[in-house]
């Protein structure tokens, strides 16, 4: 029996059954690889779902967290802590934003964005337009914002005030804006919904609509932010600047942290007592996230590599599409790529796992997502492509 099996069996007895977990217990991680309890290595093209973007246990992040853990782990937001201030400064200096609110997850960052929009626009303009296939989190309000029925099933009544329009359709968005609209909330590339990048000009078109109607443009960059799409922020690809941006995932490289970045005008809606978080912006998570941002900024190779390896993976998968009939589409941006299959993709992901490659599933479970660390090398991409092709061929047979 493998050493992982008892851990899996114990987990199955005591953990909620809310995740469709794969039969793998991970003991440790190093850069683009994780290792199970028997020491077997897996090429990690999930990366915690776009979280460990600098690779597992990046030395600069580890040292920053270790040092901070010896100095101060928690500090109430009744007071100031230097790592939080330094991280906010770094986010402001590297983005459109003027101010930052810190929380602990992507859902919390979007929840803060939604509260900000309602407070900023006043009681008569409360409606937020999002898109079909979007994903914004698992709290009741972010579930309401999410444009996927399967996420909402069994949770009604959901908080009201959200409408969903087709993605990448500016006419539909324009038609949906009315006197009650407060904001548009959109991911620059749909992640969980199936990895759909928009057409060139879509995000800029959203900006123009928001300007015309005096409403807020809010980008959910929880998955696309912090380099994932080959630019530091996903919005930079299209040159469309939002008023508000939600971050999490890759920001901490595994330290739990979320952030809402906003312009001065938008941020002032959330004054004293309107919103908060006990753990948000804690010194430990902020020290880790600051090391992440500094590493990306100090080493231009990381974003160059994201673009180069993203292009290589995209070319490899596109070539595979010509050989494997099960593949009906390949799409994405940077190192956030999706391969749409002609049916359920879980058997392919399981066959990849058996062969030592981790991939995740999105959309209706028919799309395989590739989101490796931004440090991924050519040889890793070649190995992943070879394993994936075998897995697709095997499950077609
Ligand atoms: C775009 C987007 N927004 C929000 C979330 C929710 O983030 P979290 O799981 O940290 O709450 C996710 C998670 O997958 C996401 O991809």
PDB file of N, CA and C in Angstrom, residues 99-159:
ATOM      1  N   UNK A  99      -5.291  53.183  -3.704  1.00  0.00           N
ATOM      2  CA  UNK A  99      -5.495  52.666  -2.345  1.00  0.00           C
ATOM      3  C   UNK A  99      -5.819  51.177  -2.378  1.00  0.00           C
ATOM      4  N   UNK A 100      -5.534  50.512  -1.253  1.00  0.00           N
ATOM      5  CA  UNK A 100      -5.703  49.054  -1.193  1.00  0.00           C
ATOM      6  C   UNK A 100      -6.412  48.661   0.094  1.00  0.00           C
ATOM      7  N   UNK A 101      -7.332  47.707  -0.022  1.00  0.00           N
ATOM      8  CA  UNK A 101      -7.934  47.044   1.149  1.00  0.00           C
ATOM      9  C   UNK A 101      -7.503  45.584   1.107  1.00  0.00           C
ATOM     10  N   UNK A 102      -7.074  45.056   2.248  1.00  0.00           N
ATOM     11  CA  UNK A 102      -6.612  43.659   2.262  1.00  0.00           C
ATOM     12  C   UNK A 102      -7.611  42.737   2.944  1.00  0.00           C
ATOM     13  N   UNK A 103      -7.736  41.544   2.368  1.00  0.00           N
ATOM     14  CA  UNK A 103      -8.577  40.495   2.953  1.00  0.00           C
ATOM     15  C   UNK A 103      -7.832  39.171   2.776  1.00  0.00           C
ATOM     16  N   UNK A 104      -8.568  38.062   2.759  1.00  0.00           N
ATOM     17  CA  UNK A 104      -7.881  36.769   2.816  1.00  0.00           C
ATOM     18  C   UNK A 104      -8.116  35.859   1.629  1.00  0.00           C
ATOM     19  N   UNK A 105      -8.953  36.256   0.693  1.00  0.00           N
ATOM     20  CA  UNK A 105      -9.286  35.346  -0.413  1.00  0.00           C
ATOM     21  C   UNK A 105      -9.875  36.139  -1.571  1.00  0.00           C
ATOM     22  N   UNK A 106     -10.058  35.423  -2.685  1.00  0.00           N
ATOM     23  CA  UNK A 106     -10.649  36.053  -3.857  1.00  0.00           C
ATOM     24  C   UNK A 106     -12.113  36.419  -3.643  1.00  0.00           C
ATOM     25  N   UNK A 107     -12.847  35.511  -3.014  1.00  0.00           N
ATOM     26  CA  UNK A 107     -14.268  35.800  -2.763  1.00  0.00           C
ATOM     27  C   UNK A 107     -14.404  37.049  -1.890  1.00  0.00           C
ATOM     28  N   UNK A 108     -13.544  37.164  -0.886  1.00  0.00           N
ATOM     29  CA  UNK A 108     -13.606  38.339  -0.007  1.00  0.00           C
ATOM     30  C   UNK A 108     -13.242  39.620  -0.759  1.00  0.00           C
ATOM     31  N   UNK A 109     -12.305  39.512  -1.681  1.00  0.00           N
ATOM     32  CA  UNK A 109     -11.929  40.705  -2.458  1.00  0.00           C
ATOM     33  C   UNK A 109     -13.112  41.155  -3.318  1.00  0.00           C
ATOM     34  N   UNK A 110     -13.805  40.190  -3.933  1.00  0.00           N
ATOM     35  CA  UNK A 110     -14.981  40.548  -4.741  1.00  0.00           C
ATOM     36  C   UNK A 110     -16.132  41.047  -3.873  1.00  0.00           C
ATOM     37  N   UNK A 111     -16.286  40.430  -2.719  1.00  0.00           N
ATOM     38  CA  UNK A 111     -17.335  40.881  -1.778  1.00  0.00           C
ATOM     39  C   UNK A 111     -17.088  42.362  -1.430  1.00  0.00           C
ATOM     40  N   UNK A 112     -15.831  42.692  -1.189  1.00  0.00           N
ATOM     41  CA  UNK A 112     -15.487  44.093  -0.878  1.00  0.00           C
ATOM     42  C   UNK A 112     -15.771  44.987  -2.080  1.00  0.00           C
ATOM     43  N   UNK A 113     -15.484  44.485  -3.285  1.00  0.00           N
ATOM     44  CA  UNK A 113     -15.729  45.282  -4.499  1.00  0.00           C
ATOM     45  C   UNK A 113     -17.228  45.572  -4.645  1.00  0.00           C
ATOM     46  N   UNK A 114     -18.032  44.551  -4.374  1.00  0.00           N
ATOM     47  CA  UNK A 114     -19.489  44.705  -4.515  1.00  0.00           C
ATOM     48  C   UNK A 114     -20.016  45.707  -3.478  1.00  0.00           C
ATOM     49  N   UNK A 115     -19.532  45.588  -2.240  1.00  0.00           N
ATOM     50  CA  UNK A 115     -19.946  46.544  -1.205  1.00  0.00           C
ATOM     51  C   UNK A 115     -19.512  47.956  -1.577  1.00  0.00           C
ATOM     52  N   UNK A 116     -18.270  48.063  -2.089  1.00  0.00           N
ATOM     53  CA  UNK A 116     -17.757  49.382  -2.493  1.00  0.00           C
ATOM     54  C   UNK A 116     -18.675  49.998  -3.560  1.00  0.00           C
ATOM     55  N   UNK A 117     -19.031  49.178  -4.567  1.00  0.00           N
ATOM     56  CA  UNK A 117     -19.855  49.710  -5.674  1.00  0.00           C
ATOM     57  C   UNK A 117     -21.198  50.210  -5.157  1.00  0.00           C
ATOM     58  N   UNK A 118     -21.824  49.423  -4.272  1.00  0.00           N
ATOM     59  CA  UNK A 118     -23.140  49.827  -3.743  1.00  0.00           C
ATOM     60  C   UNK A 118     -23.020  51.116  -2.937  1.00  0.00           C
ATOM     61  N   UNK A 119     -22.014  51.180  -2.095  1.00  0.00           N
ATOM     62  CA  UNK A 119     -21.844  52.357  -1.228  1.00  0.00           C
ATOM     63  C   UNK A 119     -21.494  53.593  -2.081  1.00  0.00           C
ATOM     64  N   UNK A 120     -20.652  53.376  -3.091  1.00  0.00           N
ATOM     65  CA  UNK A 120     -20.202  54.512  -3.903  1.00  0.00           C
ATOM     66  C   UNK A 120     -21.333  55.094  -4.740  1.00  0.00           C
ATOM     67  N   UNK A 121     -22.231  54.238  -5.212  1.00  0.00           N
ATOM     68  CA  UNK A 121     -23.230  54.707  -6.177  1.00  0.00           C
ATOM     69  C   UNK A 121     -24.556  55.084  -5.542  1.00  0.00           C
ATOM     70  N   UNK A 122     -24.709  54.790  -4.262  1.00  0.00           N
ATOM     71  CA  UNK A 122     -25.943  55.204  -3.572  1.00  0.00           C
ATOM     72  C   UNK A 122     -27.051  54.181  -3.718  1.00  0.00           C
ATOM     73  N   UNK A 123     -28.137  54.335  -2.905  1.00  0.00           N
ATOM     74  CA  UNK A 123     -29.142  53.277  -2.790  1.00  0.00           C
ATOM     75  C   UNK A 123     -29.928  52.994  -4.067  1.00  0.00           C
ATOM     76  N   UNK A 124     -30.034  53.944  -4.986  1.00  0.00           N
ATOM     77  CA  UNK A 124     -30.855  53.676  -6.180  1.00  0.00           C
ATOM     78  C   UNK A 124     -30.045  52.977  -7.278  1.00  0.00           C
ATOM     79  N   UNK A 125     -28.706  53.018  -7.167  1.00  0.00           N
ATOM     80  CA  UNK A 125     -27.884  52.346  -8.189  1.00  0.00           C
ATOM     81  C   UNK A 125     -27.146  51.205  -7.513  1.00  0.00           C
ATOM     82  N   UNK A 126     -27.804  50.070  -7.457  1.00  0.00           N
ATOM     83  CA  UNK A 126     -27.282  48.930  -6.691  1.00  0.00           C
ATOM     84  C   UNK A 126     -26.947  47.731  -7.569  1.00  0.00           C
ATOM     85  N   UNK A 127     -27.345  47.803  -8.845  1.00  0.00           N
ATOM     86  CA  UNK A 127     -27.232  46.614  -9.682  1.00  0.00           C
ATOM     87  C   UNK A 127     -25.807  46.461 -10.229  1.00  0.00           C
ATOM     88  N   UNK A 128     -25.335  45.218 -10.250  1.00  0.00           N
ATOM     89  CA  UNK A 128     -23.999  44.949 -10.793  1.00  0.00           C
ATOM     90  C   UNK A 128     -24.146  43.967 -11.958  1.00  0.00           C
ATOM     91  N   UNK A 129     -23.562  44.337 -13.086  1.00  0.00           N
ATOM     92  CA  UNK A 129     -23.659  43.464 -14.266  1.00  0.00           C
ATOM     93  C   UNK A 129     -22.397  42.614 -14.346  1.00  0.00           C
ATOM     94  N   UNK A 130     -22.591  41.312 -14.429  1.00  0.00           N
ATOM     95  CA  UNK A 130     -21.455  40.400 -14.644  1.00  0.00           C
ATOM     96  C   UNK A 130     -21.764  39.579 -15.905  1.00  0.00           C
ATOM     97  N   UNK A 131     -20.896  38.636 -16.225  1.00  0.00           N
ATOM     98  CA  UNK A 131     -21.112  37.912 -17.491  1.00  0.00           C
ATOM     99  C   UNK A 131     -21.396  36.431 -17.242  1.00  0.00           C
ATOM    100  N   UNK A 132     -22.039  35.817 -18.227  1.00  0.00           N
ATOM    101  CA  UNK A 132     -22.279  34.374 -18.157  1.00  0.00           C
ATOM    102  C   UNK A 132     -20.941  33.651 -18.204  1.00  0.00           C
ATOM    103  N   UNK A 133     -20.871  32.540 -17.528  1.00  0.00           N
ATOM    104  CA  UNK A 133     -19.660  31.719 -17.390  1.00  0.00           C
ATOM    105  C   UNK A 133     -18.632  32.341 -16.432  1.00  0.00           C
ATOM    106  N   UNK A 134     -18.953  33.486 -15.822  1.00  0.00           N
ATOM    107  CA  UNK A 134     -17.980  34.088 -14.900  1.00  0.00           C
ATOM    108  C   UNK A 134     -17.929  33.278 -13.606  1.00  0.00           C
ATOM    109  N   UNK A 135     -16.867  33.507 -12.839  1.00  0.00           N
ATOM    110  CA  UNK A 135     -16.776  32.932 -11.494  1.00  0.00           C
ATOM    111  C   UNK A 135     -16.185  33.994 -10.571  1.00  0.00           C
ATOM    112  N   UNK A 136     -16.893  34.258  -9.460  1.00  0.00           N
ATOM    113  CA  UNK A 136     -16.422  35.305  -8.557  1.00  0.00           C
ATOM    114  C   UNK A 136     -16.276  34.847  -7.112  1.00  0.00           C
ATOM    115  N   UNK A 137     -16.578  33.581  -6.817  1.00  0.00           N
ATOM    116  CA  UNK A 137     -16.354  33.102  -5.458  1.00  0.00           C
ATOM    117  C   UNK A 137     -17.518  32.305  -4.926  1.00  0.00           C
ATOM    118  N   UNK A 138     -17.394  31.883  -3.653  1.00  0.00           N
ATOM    119  CA  UNK A 138     -18.349  30.936  -3.061  1.00  0.00           C
ATOM    120  C   UNK A 138     -19.154  31.501  -1.901  1.00  0.00           C
ATOM    121  N   UNK A 139     -18.981  32.770  -1.549  1.00  0.00           N
ATOM    122  CA  UNK A 139     -19.886  33.356  -0.553  1.00  0.00           C
ATOM    123  C   UNK A 139     -21.231  33.586  -1.246  1.00  0.00           C
ATOM    124  N   UNK A 140     -22.293  33.786  -0.470  1.00  0.00           N
ATOM    125  CA  UNK A 140     -23.607  33.904  -1.119  1.00  0.00           C
ATOM    126  C   UNK A 140     -23.640  35.043  -2.135  1.00  0.00           C
ATOM    127  N   UNK A 141     -23.020  36.168  -1.806  1.00  0.00           N
ATOM    128  CA  UNK A 141     -23.084  37.309  -2.724  1.00  0.00           C
ATOM    129  C   UNK A 141     -22.220  37.093  -3.964  1.00  0.00           C
ATOM    130  N   UNK A 142     -21.060  36.473  -3.777  1.00  0.00           N
ATOM    131  CA  UNK A 142     -20.222  36.234  -4.960  1.00  0.00           C
ATOM    132  C   UNK A 142     -20.782  35.080  -5.794  1.00  0.00           C
ATOM    133  N   UNK A 143     -21.535  34.178  -5.150  1.00  0.00           N
ATOM    134  CA  UNK A 143     -22.262  33.148  -5.911  1.00  0.00           C
ATOM    135  C   UNK A 143     -23.339  33.837  -6.754  1.00  0.00           C
ATOM    136  N   UNK A 144     -24.006  34.809  -6.161  1.00  0.00           N
ATOM    137  CA  UNK A 144     -25.033  35.564  -6.915  1.00  0.00           C
ATOM    138  C   UNK A 144     -24.391  36.294  -8.093  1.00  0.00           C
ATOM    139  N   UNK A 145     -23.175  36.792  -7.893  1.00  0.00           N
ATOM    140  CA  UNK A 145     -22.480  37.514  -8.964  1.00  0.00           C
ATOM    141  C   UNK A 145     -22.009  36.565 -10.063  1.00  0.00           C
ATOM    142  N   UNK A 146     -21.741  35.318  -9.690  1.00  0.00           N
ATOM    143  CA  UNK A 146     -21.205  34.334 -10.634  1.00  0.00           C
ATOM    144  C   UNK A 146     -22.228  33.976 -11.711  1.00  0.00           C
ATOM    145  N   UNK A 147     -21.754  33.858 -12.946  1.00  0.00           N
ATOM    146  CA  UNK A 147     -22.661  33.578 -14.065  1.00  0.00           C
ATOM    147  C   UNK A 147     -22.737  32.110 -14.433  1.00  0.00           C
ATOM    148  N   UNK A 148     -22.812  31.237 -13.416  1.00  0.00           N
ATOM    149  CA  UNK A 148     -22.917  29.796 -13.697  1.00  0.00           C
ATOM    150  C   UNK A 148     -23.970  29.184 -12.787  1.00  0.00           C
ATOM    151  N   UNK A 149     -24.990  28.571 -13.384  1.00  0.00           N
ATOM    152  CA  UNK A 149     -26.101  28.010 -12.602  1.00  0.00           C
ATOM    153  C   UNK A 149     -25.651  26.923 -11.641  1.00  0.00           C
ATOM    154  N   UNK A 150     -24.666  26.121 -12.065  1.00  0.00           N
ATOM    155  CA  UNK A 150     -24.285  24.967 -11.222  1.00  0.00           C
ATOM    156  C   UNK A 150     -23.740  25.416  -9.855  1.00  0.00           C
ATOM    157  N   UNK A 151     -23.172  26.620  -9.812  1.00  0.00           N
ATOM    158  CA  UNK A 151     -22.614  27.143  -8.561  1.00  0.00           C
ATOM    159  C   UNK A 151     -23.731  27.606  -7.615  1.00  0.00           C
ATOM    160  N   UNK A 152     -24.894  27.926  -8.189  1.00  0.00           N
ATOM    161  CA  UNK A 152     -26.005  28.498  -7.403  1.00  0.00           C
ATOM    162  C   UNK A 152     -26.984  27.446  -6.893  1.00  0.00           C
ATOM    163  N   UNK A 153     -26.947  26.260  -7.506  1.00  0.00           N
ATOM    164  CA  UNK A 153     -27.957  25.236  -7.235  1.00  0.00           C
ATOM    165  C   UNK A 153     -28.101  24.937  -5.747  1.00  0.00           C
ATOM    166  N   UNK A 154     -29.330  25.065  -5.242  1.00  0.00           N
ATOM    167  CA  UNK A 154     -29.630  24.707  -3.858  1.00  0.00           C
ATOM    168  C   UNK A 154     -29.391  25.828  -2.862  1.00  0.00           C
ATOM    169  N   UNK A 155     -28.972  26.992  -3.314  1.00  0.00           N
ATOM    170  CA  UNK A 155     -28.629  28.071  -2.377  1.00  0.00           C
ATOM    171  C   UNK A 155     -29.582  29.265  -2.421  1.00  0.00           C
ATOM    172  N   UNK A 156     -30.690  29.115  -3.123  1.00  0.00           N
ATOM    173  CA  UNK A 156     -31.650  30.229  -3.170  1.00  0.00           C
ATOM    174  C   UNK A 156     -32.331  30.424  -1.810  1.00  0.00           C
ATOM    175  N   UNK A 157     -32.785  31.612  -1.455  1.00  0.00           N
ATOM    176  CA  UNK A 157     -32.662  32.829  -2.245  1.00  0.00           C
ATOM    177  C   UNK A 157     -31.279  33.463  -2.117  1.00  0.00           C
ATOM    178  N   UNK A 158     -30.758  33.924  -3.244  1.00  0.00           N
ATOM    179  CA  UNK A 158     -29.458  34.599  -3.259  1.00  0.00           C
ATOM    180  C   UNK A 158     -29.661  36.108  -3.157  1.00  0.00           C
ATOM    181  N   UNK A 159     -28.665  36.832  -2.684  1.00  0.00           N
ATOM    182  CA  UNK A 159     -28.794  38.291  -2.642  1.00  0.00           C
ATOM    183  C   UNK A 159     -29.150  38.839  -4.025  1.00  0.00           C
TER     184      UNK A 159
END
